Structure formats: structure tokens, C-alpha cells
């Protein structure tokens, strides 16, 4: 089934590429959801620890296939530039280096859906059970805009410059 989805994805990318001035940005899947969301999934997906490893392995496989599909499309579509980002890797590195960014909680959500959000929102990776916090999004956006570690093989500033050369 995922091969079919990536095939359809390729057809859509080719169609979008034909549009004048098209810039297409593709995000890879991040790691399995936060613990709060994982609890809802756990009945169907037995796991130990913070993540359902079977879900993570499926996401890693999907990301690898998506990267290969984008590489193939770039070789077929003259003048195309595909920048991809591996949000799975980004979240793993953010969790491993949380102190560098002043993050203290990598497991719990700032807002549980009841009452007010936590007072120190910039200390959490997750805002709620399904969404990254503002600080997480800011770290991601800044890195993708200016660095080539999150968005590869070039950052967004380089992509805009390269697109202007066409």
C-alpha cells in the first residue's frame, strides 16, 4: 500500500512541478507520538518505554522510501530542487540535546486539554498530545531556514537562491 501512496505522490509532484514558480517542501514523518498520544495507541500496539518501536521502524522505512522517491524525481525533473527534512531525526536530536535549548520536559505535553496551558511553555517539546510546542517549531524553522542539518541537501535560503538561478 505504501508503494502505491508514494507512486501517487510522485504523480502529484510531477503535476505540481509543471506549475510556474512551484516550490515544493516535503516533511518526513517524525518519531511516534508523545506518551500521551501513545497511550491511546497502546491497546493496538504493545510496546515498552516511551515509543512504540514498531511504529518508529515503519516511519523510518517510509522516510527512506520517500527520500529515494524524491531523489529519483529530482533526476527526472530538470531544474528541480528537492529539499527534505527528517523530522524523526530532528525530534530524536532535540530530545538528546534538550539542555542546549532550555527544554526540560521531552515526554509530557504542556497542555493536557483541560485548564490553562503550563506557565513555562518554552520548556516542553510538545504543546499538546499531537503538536510540537512553539519553541520546538521555532528551533525547527530557524534551523531549516539557515542551516543544512535539518533541511538537506540545502537550507531554505539556499533553495530560494538556487530557484532564482533558473
PDB file of C-alpha atoms in Angstrom, residues 3 34 132:
ATOM      1  CA  UNK A   3       4.322   1.869  -2.600  1.00  0.00           C
ATOM      2  CA  UNK A  34       4.254  11.684  22.569  1.00  0.00           C
ATOM      3  CA  UNK A 132       5.108  20.444  18.863  1.00  0.00           C
TER       4      UNK A 132
END
